[in-house]
Structure formats: structure tokens, C-alpha cells
PDB file of C-alpha atoms in Angstrom:
ATOM      1  CA  SER A   1      15.256   4.673  33.245  1.00  0.00           C
ATOM      2  CA  SER A   2      18.557   6.407  34.665  1.00  0.00           C
ATOM      3  CA  LEU A   3      19.485   7.359  31.592  1.00  0.00           C
ATOM      4  CA  ARG A   4      16.867   9.304  30.409  1.00  0.00           C
ATOM      5  CA  LEU A   5      16.430  10.605  33.998  1.00  0.00           C
ATOM      6  CA  GLN A   6      20.407  12.207  33.364  1.00  0.00           C
ATOM      7  CA  LEU A   7      19.488  13.440  30.024  1.00  0.00           C
ATOM      8  CA  GLN A   8      16.733  15.126  30.921  1.00  0.00           C
ATOM      9  CA  LEU A   9      18.604  17.405  33.944  1.00  0.00           C
ATOM     10  CA  ILE A  10      21.428  17.901  31.903  1.00  0.00           C
ATOM     11  CA  LEU A  11      18.341  19.522  29.568  1.00  0.00           C
ATOM     12  CA  ARG A  12      16.759  21.006  31.902  1.00  0.00           C
ATOM     13  CA  ARG A  13      20.483  23.078  33.183  1.00  0.00           C
ATOM     14  CA  SER A  14      21.374  23.891  30.333  1.00  0.00           C
ATOM     15  CA  ARG A  15      18.665  25.327  29.350  1.00  0.00           C
ATOM     16  CA  LYS A  16      18.653  27.489  32.391  1.00  0.00           C
ATOM     17  CA  ASP A  17      21.960  28.935  30.368  1.00  0.00           C
ATOM     18  CA  PRO A  18      21.973  32.104  28.855  1.00  0.00           C
ATOM     19  CA  ASP A  19      25.513  31.055  26.870  1.00  0.00           C
ATOM     20  CA  LEU A  20      24.358  27.461  25.828  1.00  0.00           C
ATOM     21  CA  ASP A  21      25.227  26.150  22.404  1.00  0.00           C
ATOM     22  CA  PRO A  22      21.957  25.196  20.575  1.00  0.00           C
ATOM     23  CA  ALA A  23      24.254  22.303  18.983  1.00  0.00           C
ATOM     24  CA  LEU A  24      24.684  20.861  21.963  1.00  0.00           C
ATOM     25  CA  GLU A  25      21.113  21.390  23.032  1.00  0.00           C
ATOM     26  CA  ALA A  26      20.063  19.774  20.075  1.00  0.00           C
ATOM     27  CA  LYS A  27      22.424  16.718  20.666  1.00  0.00           C
ATOM     28  CA  VAL A  28      21.007  16.149  24.337  1.00  0.00           C
ATOM     29  CA  VAL A  29      17.320  15.684  22.283  1.00  0.00           C
ATOM     30  CA  GLY A  30      18.481  13.839  19.914  1.00  0.00           C
ATOM     31  CA  ALA A  31      20.230  11.314  22.348  1.00  0.00           C
ATOM     32  CA  SER A  32      16.933  11.601  24.561  1.00  0.00           C
ATOM     33  CA  ARG A  33      14.672  10.471  21.540  1.00  0.00           C
ATOM     34  CA  GLN A  34      16.996   7.641  21.160  1.00  0.00           C
ATOM     35  CA  VAL A  35      17.017   6.606  24.836  1.00  0.00           C
ATOM     36  CA  ASP A  36      13.140   6.502  24.361  1.00  0.00           C
ATOM     37  CA  LYS A  37      13.513   4.031  21.237  1.00  0.00           C
ATOM     38  CA  LEU A  38      15.979   1.489  22.400  1.00  0.00           C
ATOM     39  CA  ALA A  39      13.682   1.467  25.415  1.00  0.00           C
ATOM     40  CA  ARG A  40       9.988   1.481  23.136  1.00  0.00           C
ATOM     41  CA  LEU A  41      12.805  -2.159  21.747  1.00  0.00           C
ATOM     42  CA  VAL A  42      13.650  -3.423  25.342  1.00  0.00           C
ATOM     43  CA  VAL A  43       9.772  -3.561  25.867  1.00  0.00           C
ATOM     44  CA  GLN A  44       8.924  -5.328  22.858  1.00  0.00           C
ATOM     45  CA  LEU A  45      11.321  -7.931  23.192  1.00  0.00           C
ATOM     46  CA  LEU A  46       9.892  -8.642  27.150  1.00  0.00           C
ATOM     47  CA  ASP A  47       6.661  -8.800  25.283  1.00  0.00           C
ATOM     48  CA  VAL A  48       8.379 -11.306  22.404  1.00  0.00           C
ATOM     49  CA  THR A  49       9.760 -13.497  25.542  1.00  0.00           C
ATOM     50  CA  ARG A  50       6.643 -13.479  27.064  1.00  0.00           C
ATOM     51  CA  LEU A  51       4.431 -14.624  24.467  1.00  0.00           C
ATOM     52  CA  GLN A  52       6.655 -17.439  23.387  1.00  0.00           C
ATOM     53  CA  ALA A  53       7.016 -18.541  27.381  1.00  0.00           C
ATOM     54  CA  GLY A  54       2.783 -18.928  26.571  1.00  0.00           C
ATOM     55  CA  ARG A  55       1.536 -16.242  28.386  1.00  0.00           C
ATOM     56  CA  GLU A  56      -0.963 -13.878  27.369  1.00  0.00           C
ATOM     57  CA  MET A  57      -0.987 -10.233  26.969  1.00  0.00           C
ATOM     58  CA  GLU A  58      -2.060  -8.460  29.840  1.00  0.00           C
ATOM     59  CA  LEU A  59      -3.999  -5.867  29.512  1.00  0.00           C
ATOM     60  CA  GLU A  60      -5.248  -2.840  32.186  1.00  0.00           C
ATOM     61  CA  ARG A  61      -8.073  -1.275  31.011  1.00  0.00           C
ATOM     62  CA  GLU A  62      -9.411   2.211  31.908  1.00  0.00           C
ATOM     63  CA  ALA A  63     -12.345   4.159  30.606  1.00  0.00           C
ATOM     64  CA  LEU A  64     -10.588   5.891  27.613  1.00  0.00           C
ATOM     65  CA  ASP A  65     -10.600   8.662  24.532  1.00  0.00           C
ATOM     66  CA  LEU A  66      -8.508   7.246  21.427  1.00  0.00           C
ATOM     67  CA  ARG A  67      -9.026  10.769  19.718  1.00  0.00           C
ATOM     68  CA  ALA A  68      -7.115  12.125  22.742  1.00  0.00           C
ATOM     69  CA  LEU A  69      -4.782   9.640  22.739  1.00  0.00           C
ATOM     70  CA  ALA A  70      -4.281   9.466  19.050  1.00  0.00           C
ATOM     71  CA  GLU A  71      -4.028  13.553  19.160  1.00  0.00           C
ATOM     72  CA  GLU A  72      -1.182  13.126  22.003  1.00  0.00           C
ATOM     73  CA  ILE A  73       0.830  10.722  20.355  1.00  0.00           C
ATOM     74  CA  VAL A  74       1.014  12.445  16.673  1.00  0.00           C
ATOM     75  CA  ALA A  75       1.727  15.650  19.128  1.00  0.00           C
ATOM     76  CA  ARG A  76       5.184  13.682  20.001  1.00  0.00           C
ATOM     77  CA  PHE A  77       6.042  12.476  16.450  1.00  0.00           C
ATOM     78  CA  GLU A  78       6.006  15.717  15.364  1.00  0.00           C
ATOM     79  CA  GLU A  79       9.775  16.087  15.530  1.00  0.00           C
ATOM     80  CA  ASP A  80      10.127  12.862  13.968  1.00  0.00           C
ATOM     81  CA  ALA A  81       7.819  13.405  11.002  1.00  0.00           C
ATOM     82  CA  GLU A  82       9.263  16.160  10.177  1.00  0.00           C
ATOM     83  CA  GLN A  83      13.164  14.790  10.044  1.00  0.00           C
ATOM     84  CA  ALA A  84      11.330  12.623   7.608  1.00  0.00           C
ATOM     85  CA  GLY A  85       9.937  14.866   5.744  1.00  0.00           C
ATOM     86  CA  SER A  86       6.631  13.624   6.009  1.00  0.00           C
ATOM     87  CA  PRO A  87       4.028  15.595   7.148  1.00  0.00           C
ATOM     88  CA  LEU A  88       1.555  13.577  10.122  1.00  0.00           C
ATOM     89  CA  ARG A  89      -2.455  14.301   9.410  1.00  0.00           C
ATOM     90  CA  LEU A  90      -5.044  13.519  11.820  1.00  0.00           C
ATOM     91  CA  ARG A  91      -8.766  13.146  11.543  1.00  0.00           C
ATOM     92  CA  ALA A  92     -10.412  12.350  14.222  1.00  0.00           C
ATOM     93  CA  PRO A  93     -14.036  14.335  14.393  1.00  0.00           C
ATOM     94  CA  ALA A  94     -15.113  13.060  17.636  1.00  0.00           C
ATOM     95  CA  ALA A  95     -14.510  11.739  20.678  1.00  0.00           C
ATOM     96  CA  VAL A  96     -13.968   7.223  20.612  1.00  0.00           C
ATOM     97  CA  GLU A  97     -14.161   6.023  23.753  1.00  0.00           C
ATOM     98  CA  GLY A  98     -13.851   2.879  25.381  1.00  0.00           C
ATOM     99  CA  ARG A  99     -11.993   0.741  27.466  1.00  0.00           C
ATOM    100  CA  TRP A 100      -8.868  -0.046  26.370  1.00  0.00           C
ATOM    101  CA  ASP A 101      -5.897  -0.583  27.902  1.00  0.00           C
ATOM    102  CA  ARG A 102      -3.867   3.141  27.499  1.00  0.00           C
ATOM    103  CA  LEU A 103       0.088   1.773  27.568  1.00  0.00           C
ATOM    104  CA  ARG A 104      -0.775  -0.797  25.240  1.00  0.00           C
ATOM    105  CA  LEU A 105      -2.692   1.203  22.396  1.00  0.00           C
ATOM    106  CA  ASP A 106       0.224   4.043  22.633  1.00  0.00           C
ATOM    107  CA  GLN A 107       2.660   1.312  21.674  1.00  0.00           C
ATOM    108  CA  VAL A 108       0.097   0.395  18.778  1.00  0.00           C
ATOM    109  CA  LEU A 109      -0.160   3.604  17.570  1.00  0.00           C
ATOM    110  CA  THR A 110       3.322   4.166  18.193  1.00  0.00           C
ATOM    111  CA  ASN A 111       4.417   1.640  16.225  1.00  0.00           C
ATOM    112  CA  LEU A 112       2.277   2.295  13.393  1.00  0.00           C
ATOM    113  CA  LEU A 113       4.051   5.543  12.952  1.00  0.00           C
ATOM    114  CA  THR A 114       7.493   4.532  13.348  1.00  0.00           C
ATOM    115  CA  ASN A 115       6.961   1.984  10.731  1.00  0.00           C
ATOM    116  CA  ALA A 116       4.619   4.667   8.755  1.00  0.00           C
ATOM    117  CA  LEU A 117       7.983   7.160   8.916  1.00  0.00           C
ATOM    118  CA  LYS A 118      10.195   4.323   8.257  1.00  0.00           C
ATOM    119  CA  PHE A 119       8.363   3.355   4.919  1.00  0.00           C
ATOM    120  CA  GLY A 120       6.746   6.519   3.551  1.00  0.00           C
ATOM    121  CA  GLU A 121       9.693   7.801   1.668  1.00  0.00           C
ATOM    122  CA  GLY A 122       9.458  11.467   3.002  1.00  0.00           C
ATOM    123  CA  LYS A 123       5.908  11.371   1.712  1.00  0.00           C
ATOM    124  CA  PRO A 124       2.311  12.615   3.804  1.00  0.00           C
ATOM    125  CA  ILE A 125       0.866  10.589   6.907  1.00  0.00           C
ATOM    126  CA  ASP A 126      -2.817  10.375   7.496  1.00  0.00           C
ATOM    127  CA  VAL A 127      -4.045   9.031  11.058  1.00  0.00           C
ATOM    128  CA  GLU A 128      -7.821   8.429  10.981  1.00  0.00           C
ATOM    129  CA  VAL A 129      -9.623   7.957  14.423  1.00  0.00           C
ATOM    130  CA  GLY A 130     -13.491   6.780  13.862  1.00  0.00           C
ATOM    131  CA  ARG A 131     -16.364   4.600  14.549  1.00  0.00           C
ATOM    132  CA  GLU A 132     -18.205   2.013  12.405  1.00  0.00           C
ATOM    133  CA  ASP A 133     -20.614  -0.207  13.592  1.00  0.00           C
ATOM    134  CA  GLY A 134     -20.251   0.113  17.599  1.00  0.00           C
ATOM    135  CA  ALA A 135     -16.438  -0.392  16.735  1.00  0.00           C
ATOM    136  CA  ALA A 136     -13.563   2.535  17.058  1.00  0.00           C
ATOM    137  CA  LEU A 137     -11.411   2.214  14.487  1.00  0.00           C
ATOM    138  CA  LEU A 138      -7.737   3.553  13.727  1.00  0.00           C
ATOM    139  CA  ALA A 139      -5.936   3.579  10.725  1.00  0.00           C
ATOM    140  CA  VAL A 140      -2.730   4.470   9.706  1.00  0.00           C
ATOM    141  CA  ARG A 141      -1.809   5.031   5.845  1.00  0.00           C
ATOM    142  CA  ASP A 142       1.775   5.717   4.495  1.00  0.00           C
ATOM    143  CA  ARG A 143       2.166   7.000   0.499  1.00  0.00           C
ATOM    144  CA  GLY A 144       5.367   5.113   0.720  1.00  0.00           C
ATOM    145  CA  ILE A 145       7.297   1.461  -0.529  1.00  0.00           C
ATOM    146  CA  GLY A 146       4.154  -0.384  -0.233  1.00  0.00           C
ATOM    147  CA  ILE A 147       3.471  -4.223   0.441  1.00  0.00           C
ATOM    148  CA  ALA A 148       3.338  -6.776  -1.473  1.00  0.00           C
ATOM    149  CA  PRO A 149       0.309  -9.269  -1.795  1.00  0.00           C
ATOM    150  CA  GLY A 150       2.484 -12.224  -0.319  1.00  0.00           C
ATOM    151  CA  ASP A 151       3.796 -10.503   1.986  1.00  0.00           C
ATOM    152  CA  GLN A 152       0.708  -9.088   3.764  1.00  0.00           C
ATOM    153  CA  GLU A 153      -0.239 -11.724   6.050  1.00  0.00           C
ATOM    154  CA  ARG A 154       3.052 -12.463   6.940  1.00  0.00           C
ATOM    155  CA  ILE A 155       4.647  -8.893   8.251  1.00  0.00           C
ATOM    156  CA  PHE A 156       2.700 -10.009  11.215  1.00  0.00           C
ATOM    157  CA  GLU A 157       4.777 -12.850  12.615  1.00  0.00           C
ATOM    158  CA  ARG A 158       8.118 -12.479  14.745  1.00  0.00           C
ATOM    159  CA  PHE A 159      10.954 -10.955  13.164  1.00  0.00           C
ATOM    160  CA  GLU A 160       9.528 -11.017   9.532  1.00  0.00           C
ATOM    161  CA  ARG A 161      10.108  -8.169   7.424  1.00  0.00           C
ATOM    162  CA  THR A 162       9.198  -7.530   3.770  1.00  0.00           C
ATOM    163  CA  GLY A 163      11.379  -7.994   0.659  1.00  0.00           C
ATOM    164  CA  GLU A 164      11.460  -5.002  -0.032  1.00  0.00           C
ATOM    165  CA  VAL A 165      13.236  -3.326   2.767  1.00  0.00           C
ATOM    166  CA  LYS A 166      16.819  -5.215   3.412  1.00  0.00           C
ATOM    167  CA  SER A 167      18.638  -1.752   3.407  1.00  0.00           C
ATOM    168  CA  ILE A 168      15.978  -0.562   6.144  1.00  0.00           C
ATOM    169  CA  HIS A 169      16.839  -1.817   9.652  1.00  0.00           C
ATOM    170  CA  GLY A 170      14.402  -3.367  11.853  1.00  0.00           C
ATOM    171  CA  MET A 171      13.863  -6.615  13.739  1.00  0.00           C
ATOM    172  CA  GLY A 172      10.453  -7.122  12.543  1.00  0.00           C
ATOM    173  CA  LEU A 173       9.001  -6.929  16.085  1.00  0.00           C
ATOM    174  CA  GLY A 174       6.614  -3.926  15.757  1.00  0.00           C
ATOM    175  CA  LEU A 175       3.650  -5.409  13.587  1.00  0.00           C
ATOM    176  CA  TYR A 176       4.045  -8.720  15.595  1.00  0.00           C
ATOM    177  CA  ILE A 177       3.071  -7.332  19.479  1.00  0.00           C
ATOM    178  CA  VAL A 178       0.786  -5.071  17.146  1.00  0.00           C
ATOM    179  CA  ARG A 179      -1.211  -7.728  16.195  1.00  0.00           C
ATOM    180  CA  ARG A 180      -1.229  -9.723  19.702  1.00  0.00           C
ATOM    181  CA  ILE A 181      -2.345  -6.282  21.695  1.00  0.00           C
ATOM    182  CA  VAL A 182      -5.359  -5.356  19.470  1.00  0.00           C
ATOM    183  CA  GLU A 183      -5.983  -9.097  19.463  1.00  0.00           C
ATOM    184  CA  ALA A 184      -5.869  -9.632  23.219  1.00  0.00           C
ATOM    185  CA  HIS A 185      -8.355  -6.394  23.145  1.00  0.00           C
ATOM    186  CA  GLY A 186     -10.695  -8.716  21.194  1.00  0.00           C
ATOM    187  CA  GLY A 187     -10.132  -6.699  18.208  1.00  0.00           C
ATOM    188  CA  GLU A 188      -8.467  -7.331  14.791  1.00  0.00           C
ATOM    189  CA  ILE A 189      -6.154  -5.442  12.287  1.00  0.00           C
ATOM    190  CA  ARG A 190      -5.721  -5.463   8.528  1.00  0.00           C
ATOM    191  CA  VAL A 191      -3.801  -4.199   5.729  1.00  0.00           C
ATOM    192  CA  GLU A 192      -4.436  -2.601   2.487  1.00  0.00           C
ATOM    193  CA  SER A 193      -1.566  -2.119   0.521  1.00  0.00           C
ATOM    194  CA  ALA A 194      -0.206  -1.794  -3.164  1.00  0.00           C
ATOM    195  CA  LEU A 195       3.782  -1.847  -4.350  1.00  0.00           C
ATOM    196  CA  GLY A 196       4.386   1.934  -4.933  1.00  0.00           C
ATOM    197  CA  GLU A 197       1.470   2.810  -3.683  1.00  0.00           C
ATOM    198  CA  GLY A 198       1.880   2.706   0.017  1.00  0.00           C
ATOM    199  CA  ALA A 199       0.036   0.768   2.821  1.00  0.00           C
ATOM    200  CA  THR A 200      -2.723   1.287   5.167  1.00  0.00           C
ATOM    201  CA  PHE A 201      -3.043  -0.481   8.469  1.00  0.00           C
ATOM    202  CA  GLN A 202      -6.673  -1.045  10.166  1.00  0.00           C
ATOM    203  CA  VAL A 203      -7.239  -1.254  13.585  1.00  0.00           C
ATOM    204  CA  ALA A 204     -11.297  -2.211  14.629  1.00  0.00           C
ATOM    205  CA  LEU A 205     -11.710  -2.942  18.510  1.00  0.00           C
ATOM    206  CA  PRO A 206     -14.508  -3.380  20.447  1.00  0.00           C
ATOM    207  CA  PRO A 207     -15.566  -0.874  23.004  1.00  0.00           C
ATOM    208  CA  SER A 208     -14.739  -3.093  25.251  1.00  0.00           C
TER     209      SER A 208
END
């Protein structure tokens, strides 16, 4: 938190300087994004530690529009998507309201988008929010390397990764945390995928 605040202060002051070197600003912005990624990793490691100790995932439910949350997070990822060459497309035709933990669902979509950008091979990524049979639906689809049938259950376990991604860095925590958050809400997550055809992660949540 201290490092993030210092970077924000440097950025605000530098933007007031008419002689600012654009390269310096870009470096500070890049450093801020790396700090955000580190912060997310720390949160995930803390979550894993609590779950290993037998503690339940704690939720702070509030009235929430899933569409508005998705719009906010997709906008947050625009720069990452541009760097990855994977345009983000959001389809959310109507509000989807319920009582959920805002920060936890932010974590769910953040992890799913991070995953899609990492393995999407620079192809478009679709995010969809809607409703079906009373349940709120959230889906993230990439068109990247895909997941072999034998790996599609294993990837939701702690520290697990598919055999096709040895060259891509990661700790194998993101999908494990996503599953535990979704299940704590009384929902479920599943994946549809084939090697070379991308993957679609679908989350279904009860309204409360």
C-alpha cells in the first residue's frame, strides 16, 4: 500500500510538470500496474493460507449490479488487453442484480480476465453477463491454446496448471481461488474447452 501511494504521488506531481518526459510517466504507470499484480498475488496467498487452516471463505454481501461491476473491471483491463493484442468485448444487455460480495466477485472476474489474457494468444476475449433460470451468469471466453479434457477439473485445484503452459509464468492459484469464491456464494463454475480452440469459463450465481 505504501509503495502504491508513493507511485501515485510521483505520477500526480510528474503530470503537473510541462517538461515531463513521456517515457518517465510510462515507467511509473507500468510500475503501478506491477504493484497491483503483486497486491493481488498477496491476497490470493492469504486466501490459500486461510483455506488450508480450515477457515471458510468470508463474504460481505451487498446489493450489487453484476453488469456495472463487469463494465468497471473490463475498463480497468483495457491497457493490459491492448498490450496483449487481445481486444475485450463486453456483452451485458441488462442489469443483473443480487446480493453478493463486491470485492470477491471483482477478484473472480479479475482472475478470469488475467487468465484469458495470459493464454489467449492475442485473440479477442468476450465477457458476457446475463441471467438464466433465475441465476446470474458470468462468462469469459478466450480463443487461445485451450485446455485438454484431462486437465479441465485439475486446473481448479491449488497450485495446478495445465501441461501446455510450462513456458508461461504463474502459481496456479487464480482458478482455485475463483472456484472457492463462487462456491462460497452458493454458485458453480465450469469450463468448456478443447486444445487449440480456446476456453470459456462460466460462472452461475444465485441472486442471494
